Coordinates of C-alpha atoms and ligand atoms in Angstrom, one line a residue:
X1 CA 110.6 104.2 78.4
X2 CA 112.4 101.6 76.6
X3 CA 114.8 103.9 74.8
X4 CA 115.6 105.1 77.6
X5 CA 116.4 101.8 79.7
X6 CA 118.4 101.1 76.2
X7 CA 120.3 104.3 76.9
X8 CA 120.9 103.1 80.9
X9 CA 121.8 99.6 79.3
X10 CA 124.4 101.2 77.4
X11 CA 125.6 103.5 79.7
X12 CA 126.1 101.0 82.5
X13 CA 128.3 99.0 80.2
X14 CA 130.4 102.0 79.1
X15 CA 130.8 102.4 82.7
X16 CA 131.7 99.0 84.0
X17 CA 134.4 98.9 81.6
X18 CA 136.2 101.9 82.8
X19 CA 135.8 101.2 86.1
X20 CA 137.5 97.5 85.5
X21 CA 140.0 99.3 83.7
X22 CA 140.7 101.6 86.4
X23 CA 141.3 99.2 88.7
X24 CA 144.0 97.3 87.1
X25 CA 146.6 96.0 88.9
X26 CA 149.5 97.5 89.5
X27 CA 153.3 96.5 90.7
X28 CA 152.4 98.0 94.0
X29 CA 148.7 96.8 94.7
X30 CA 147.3 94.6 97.6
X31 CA 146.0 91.4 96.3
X32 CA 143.4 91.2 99.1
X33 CA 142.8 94.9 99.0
X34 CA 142.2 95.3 95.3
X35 CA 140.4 91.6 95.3
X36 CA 137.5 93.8 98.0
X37 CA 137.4 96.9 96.1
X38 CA 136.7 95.2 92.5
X39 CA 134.2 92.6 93.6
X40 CA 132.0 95.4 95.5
X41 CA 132.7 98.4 92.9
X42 CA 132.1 95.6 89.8
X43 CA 129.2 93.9 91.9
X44 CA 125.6 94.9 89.6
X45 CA 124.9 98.4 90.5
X46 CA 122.4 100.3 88.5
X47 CA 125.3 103.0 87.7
X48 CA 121.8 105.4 87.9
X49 CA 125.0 108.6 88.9
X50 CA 126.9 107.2 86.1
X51 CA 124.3 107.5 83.1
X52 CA 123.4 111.2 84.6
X53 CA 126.9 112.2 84.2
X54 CA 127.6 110.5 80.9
X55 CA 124.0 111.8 79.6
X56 CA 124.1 115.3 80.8
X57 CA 127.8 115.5 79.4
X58 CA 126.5 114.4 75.7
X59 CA 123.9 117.0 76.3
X60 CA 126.9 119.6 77.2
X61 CA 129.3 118.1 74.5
X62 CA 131.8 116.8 77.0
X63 CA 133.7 114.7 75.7
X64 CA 133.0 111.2 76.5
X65 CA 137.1 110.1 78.2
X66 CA 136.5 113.4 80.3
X67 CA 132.9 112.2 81.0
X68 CA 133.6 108.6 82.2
X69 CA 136.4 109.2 84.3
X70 CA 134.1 111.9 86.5
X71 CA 131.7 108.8 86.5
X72 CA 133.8 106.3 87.8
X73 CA 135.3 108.8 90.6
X74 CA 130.8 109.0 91.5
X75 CA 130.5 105.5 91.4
X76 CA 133.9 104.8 93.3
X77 CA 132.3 107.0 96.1
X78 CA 128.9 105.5 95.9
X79 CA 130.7 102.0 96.1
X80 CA 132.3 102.9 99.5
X81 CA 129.6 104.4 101.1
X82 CA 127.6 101.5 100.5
X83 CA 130.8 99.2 102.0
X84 CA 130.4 101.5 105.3
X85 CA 126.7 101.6 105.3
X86 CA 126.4 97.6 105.8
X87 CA 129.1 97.1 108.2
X88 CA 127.9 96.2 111.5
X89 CA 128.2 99.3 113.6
X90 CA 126.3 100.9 110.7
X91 CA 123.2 99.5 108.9
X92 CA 124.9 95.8 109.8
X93 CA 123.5 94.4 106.4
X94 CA 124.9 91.0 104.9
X95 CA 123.5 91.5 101.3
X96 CA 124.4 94.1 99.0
X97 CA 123.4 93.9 95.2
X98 CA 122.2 90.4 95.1
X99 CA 125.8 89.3 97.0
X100 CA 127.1 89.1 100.5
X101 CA 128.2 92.6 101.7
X102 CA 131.8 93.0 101.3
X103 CA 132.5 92.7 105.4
X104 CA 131.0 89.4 104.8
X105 CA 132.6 88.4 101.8
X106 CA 136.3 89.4 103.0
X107 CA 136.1 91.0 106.6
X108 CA 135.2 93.8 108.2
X109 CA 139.5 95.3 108.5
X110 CA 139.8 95.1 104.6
X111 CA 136.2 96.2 103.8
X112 CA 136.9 99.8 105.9
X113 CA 140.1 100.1 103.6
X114 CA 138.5 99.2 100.7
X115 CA 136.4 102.0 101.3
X116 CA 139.0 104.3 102.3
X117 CA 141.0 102.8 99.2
X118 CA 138.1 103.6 96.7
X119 CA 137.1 107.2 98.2
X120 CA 140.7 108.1 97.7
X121 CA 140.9 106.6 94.4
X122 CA 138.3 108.8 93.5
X123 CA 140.2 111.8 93.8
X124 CA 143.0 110.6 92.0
X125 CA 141.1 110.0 89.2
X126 CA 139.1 113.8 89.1
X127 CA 142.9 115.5 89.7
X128 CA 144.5 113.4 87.1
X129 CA 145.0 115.4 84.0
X130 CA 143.0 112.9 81.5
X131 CA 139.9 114.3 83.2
X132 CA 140.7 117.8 81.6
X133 CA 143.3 119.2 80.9
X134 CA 142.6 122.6 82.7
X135 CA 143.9 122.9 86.3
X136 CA 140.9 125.1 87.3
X137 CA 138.5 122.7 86.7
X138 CA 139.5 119.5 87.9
X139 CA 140.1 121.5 90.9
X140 CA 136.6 123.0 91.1
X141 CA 134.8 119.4 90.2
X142 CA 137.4 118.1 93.5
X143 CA 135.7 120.8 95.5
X144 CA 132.4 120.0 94.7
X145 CA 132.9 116.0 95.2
X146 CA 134.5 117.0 98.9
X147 CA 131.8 118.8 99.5
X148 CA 128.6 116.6 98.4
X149 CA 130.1 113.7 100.3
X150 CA 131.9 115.1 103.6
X151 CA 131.3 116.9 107.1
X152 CA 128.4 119.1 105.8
X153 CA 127.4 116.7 103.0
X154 CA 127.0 112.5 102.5
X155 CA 129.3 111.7 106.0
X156 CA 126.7 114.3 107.9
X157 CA 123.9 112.9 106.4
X158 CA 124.7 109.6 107.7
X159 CA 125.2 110.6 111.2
X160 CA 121.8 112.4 111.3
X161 CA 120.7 108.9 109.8
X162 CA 122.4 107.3 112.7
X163 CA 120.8 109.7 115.2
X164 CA 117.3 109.6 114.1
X165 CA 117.2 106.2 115.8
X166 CA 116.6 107.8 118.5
X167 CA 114.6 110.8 118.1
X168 CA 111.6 112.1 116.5
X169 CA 111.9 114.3 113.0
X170 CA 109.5 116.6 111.0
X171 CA 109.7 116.9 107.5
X172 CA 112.2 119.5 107.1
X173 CA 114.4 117.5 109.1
X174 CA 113.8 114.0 106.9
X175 CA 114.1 115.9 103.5
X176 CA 117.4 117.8 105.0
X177 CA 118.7 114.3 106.1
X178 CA 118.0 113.1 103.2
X179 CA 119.3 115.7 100.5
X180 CA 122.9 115.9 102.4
X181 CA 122.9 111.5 102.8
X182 CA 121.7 110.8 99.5
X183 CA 121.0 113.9 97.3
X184 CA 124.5 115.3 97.3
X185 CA 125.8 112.6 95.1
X186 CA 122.7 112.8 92.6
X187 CA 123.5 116.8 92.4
X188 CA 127.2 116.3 92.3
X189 CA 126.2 113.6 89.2
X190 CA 124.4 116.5 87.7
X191 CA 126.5 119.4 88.2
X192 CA 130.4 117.8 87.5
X193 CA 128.8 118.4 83.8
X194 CA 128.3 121.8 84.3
X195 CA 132.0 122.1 85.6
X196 CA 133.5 120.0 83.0
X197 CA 131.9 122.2 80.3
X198 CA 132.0 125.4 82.0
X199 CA 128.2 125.9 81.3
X200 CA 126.3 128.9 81.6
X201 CA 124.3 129.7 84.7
X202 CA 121.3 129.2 83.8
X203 CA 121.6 125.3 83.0
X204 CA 123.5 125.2 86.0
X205 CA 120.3 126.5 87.9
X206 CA 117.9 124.0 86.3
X207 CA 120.2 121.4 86.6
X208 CA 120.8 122.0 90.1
X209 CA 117.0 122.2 91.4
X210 CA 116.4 119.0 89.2
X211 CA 119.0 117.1 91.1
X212 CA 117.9 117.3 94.4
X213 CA 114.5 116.7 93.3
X214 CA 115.1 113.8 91.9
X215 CA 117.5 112.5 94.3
X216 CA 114.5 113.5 96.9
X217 CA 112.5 110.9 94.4
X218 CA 115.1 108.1 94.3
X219 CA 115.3 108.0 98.2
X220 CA 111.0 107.9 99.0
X221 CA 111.5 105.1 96.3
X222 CA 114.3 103.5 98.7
X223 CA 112.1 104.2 101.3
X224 CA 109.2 102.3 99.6
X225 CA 111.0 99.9 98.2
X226 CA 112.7 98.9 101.7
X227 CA 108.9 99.1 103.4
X228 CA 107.6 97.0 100.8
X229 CA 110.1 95.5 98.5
X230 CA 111.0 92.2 97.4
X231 CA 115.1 91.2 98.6
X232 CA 115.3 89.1 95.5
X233 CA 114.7 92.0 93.3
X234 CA 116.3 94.9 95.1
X235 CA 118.8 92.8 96.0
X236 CA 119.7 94.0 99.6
X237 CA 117.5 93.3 103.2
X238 CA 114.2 94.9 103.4
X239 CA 112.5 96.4 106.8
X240 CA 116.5 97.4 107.8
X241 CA 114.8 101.0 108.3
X242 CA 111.7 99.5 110.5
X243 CA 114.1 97.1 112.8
X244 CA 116.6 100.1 113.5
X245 CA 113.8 102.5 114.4
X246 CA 115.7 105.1 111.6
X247 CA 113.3 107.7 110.3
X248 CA 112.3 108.0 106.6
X249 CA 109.8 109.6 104.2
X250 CA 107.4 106.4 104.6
X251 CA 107.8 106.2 108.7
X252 CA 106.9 109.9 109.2
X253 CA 104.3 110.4 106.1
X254 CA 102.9 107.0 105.8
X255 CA 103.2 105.3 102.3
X256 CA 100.2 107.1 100.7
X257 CA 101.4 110.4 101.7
X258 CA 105.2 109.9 100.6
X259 CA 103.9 108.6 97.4
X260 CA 102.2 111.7 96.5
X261 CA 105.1 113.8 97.3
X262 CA 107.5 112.4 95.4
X263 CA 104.8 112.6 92.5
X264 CA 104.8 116.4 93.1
X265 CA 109.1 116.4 93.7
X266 CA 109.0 114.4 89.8
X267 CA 106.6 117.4 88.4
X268 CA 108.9 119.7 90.4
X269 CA 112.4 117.6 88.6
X270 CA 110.7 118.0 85.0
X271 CA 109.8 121.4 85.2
X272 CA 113.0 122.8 86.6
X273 CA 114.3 120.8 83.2
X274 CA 112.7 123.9 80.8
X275 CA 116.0 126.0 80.2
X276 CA 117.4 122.7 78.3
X277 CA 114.3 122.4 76.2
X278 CA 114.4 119.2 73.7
X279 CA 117.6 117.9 74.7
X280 CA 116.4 117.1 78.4
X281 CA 113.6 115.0 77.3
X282 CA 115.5 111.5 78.6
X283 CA 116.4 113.4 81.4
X284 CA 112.6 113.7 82.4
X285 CA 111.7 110.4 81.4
X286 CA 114.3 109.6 83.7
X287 CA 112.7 111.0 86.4
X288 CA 109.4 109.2 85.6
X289 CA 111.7 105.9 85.3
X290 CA 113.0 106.7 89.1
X291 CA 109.5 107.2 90.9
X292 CA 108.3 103.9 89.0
X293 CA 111.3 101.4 89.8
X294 CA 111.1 98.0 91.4
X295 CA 114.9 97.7 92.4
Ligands
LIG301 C1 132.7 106.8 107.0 C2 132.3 104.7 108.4 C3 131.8 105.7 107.4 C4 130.6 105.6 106.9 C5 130.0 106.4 105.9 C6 128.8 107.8 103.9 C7 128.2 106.6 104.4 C8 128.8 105.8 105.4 C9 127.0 106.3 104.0 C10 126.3 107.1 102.9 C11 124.9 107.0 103.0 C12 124.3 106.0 102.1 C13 124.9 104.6 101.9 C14 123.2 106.4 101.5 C15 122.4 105.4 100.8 C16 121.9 106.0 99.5 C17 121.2 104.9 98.7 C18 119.8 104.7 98.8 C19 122.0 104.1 98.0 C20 121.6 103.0 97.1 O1 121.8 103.5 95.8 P1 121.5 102.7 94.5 O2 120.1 102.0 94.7 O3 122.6 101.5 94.6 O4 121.7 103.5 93.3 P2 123.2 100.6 93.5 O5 123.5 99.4 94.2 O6 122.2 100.4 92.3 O7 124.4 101.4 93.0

């Protein structure tokens, strides 16, 4: 396990200095605007989409430019759907990452555009030829981002999030919830690899069913983590899902019961792993590493 948290170490520093670099200034830049979208997108994130991308592409033989640009578009994403998630007519949370929420920090006006600002951005970055230099593909990995994160992924997932307040849901309904608000992005993480390497279908397949098993595991540990968790370490509010009545793995299951399914969803993750054979052996003690973390 610690080779692997060496390899996340690393990975997360490769990654934080591409996405400084990404958001240099420019002649044309917004102090205030660029100001929002560095502190929250360089606020400590775990970059846990970032080493999955920049892992699974070593595995592939991407090269490493093509790899870190895809996984600073995922992270630029990630960063702005955590923005909208704590403003106040969402989650309406003050502390993201150990700081105040970026509503807080600035206001609520330029933390919506820095949002919008750093969704876009995204984009630019995937279509931009330095991400590869075939048309086809930056194209396709565009596709898949639009789709993992809009009206019938991320964005949909949140409204049924939103909804749930005020309804009951069975498990079908959490886990679909939960694979369009939170796995999406874990299986687009896992898949722009696939795209960027043109990969056969096969590790396609595995890769596919191990990303939204995992991201099924990183979300009952959210779930946990938020029932039971300690704001100092995790760095945002606990009990948010309790107070606003939102349904999760723990509020339907119960803790014991969503424990033991996302020990069975890990088995599931590092099983689905066998068409890669050796060379996905971080990639399952990364899934171990996601059902065990305290933050
Ligand atoms: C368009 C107004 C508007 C809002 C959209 C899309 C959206 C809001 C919210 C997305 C849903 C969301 C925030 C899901 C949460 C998933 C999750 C548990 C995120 C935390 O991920 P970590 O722990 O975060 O990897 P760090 O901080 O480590 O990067």
């Amino acid at each position: 396990m610690n080779d692997l948290k060496k390899l996340i170490n690393h990975s997360r520093q490769d990654i934080n200095k591409k996405l400084k670099s990404l958001l240099s200034p420019t002649k044309k830049h917004n102090k205030s605007l660029l100001d929002a979208m560095t502190y929250s997108s360089l606020s400590p994130g775990k970059r846990l989409r970032s080493f999955l991308i920049l892992s699974i592409s070593s595995i592939l033989k991407v090269p490493k430019e093509f790899a870190l640009r895809v996984a600073s578009a995922c992270e630029f994403v990630h960063t702005y759907s955590l923005i909208h998630d704590d403003l106040p007519s969402m989650d309406d949370a003050n502390l993201r990452r150990g700081k105040q929420s970026c509503h807080i920090a600035f206001n609520e006006a330029t933390a919506i555009l820095a949002g919008d600002a750093l969704l876009t951005l995204a984009f630019e970055i995937i279509a931009h030829e330095k991400t590869h230099p075939n048309p086809l593909i930056r194209c396709k990995l565009s596709h898949s981002l639009a789709k993992a994160i809009g009206f019938n992924g991320m964005v949909a997932g949140q409204m049924l999030d939103i909804e749930s307040e005020k309804k009951t849901l069975n498990i079908e309904e959490i886990t679909n919830l939960q694979n369009l608000k939170t796995g999406n992005l874990f299986n687009f993480s896992c898949i722009a690899p696939c795209i960027l390497s043109s990969a056969d279908k096969i590790i396609y397949q595995a890769l596919e069913k191990f990303s939204y098993n995992i991201g099924l595991v990183f979300q009952i540990t959210d779930d946990l983590l938020n029932h039971n968790g300690d704001t100092k370490i995790i760095g945002k509010p606990t009990n948010i899902d309790e107070k606003k009545h939102k349904k999760t793995f723990v509020s339907i299951l119960g803790t014991n019961t969503a424990l033991k399914l996302a020990k069975t969803l890990t088995e599931q993750a590092i099983n689905s792993l066998n068409p890669l054979k050796d060379k996905a052996n971080f990639l399952k003690k990364f899934a171990y590493f996601i059902i065990k973390r305290n933050r």
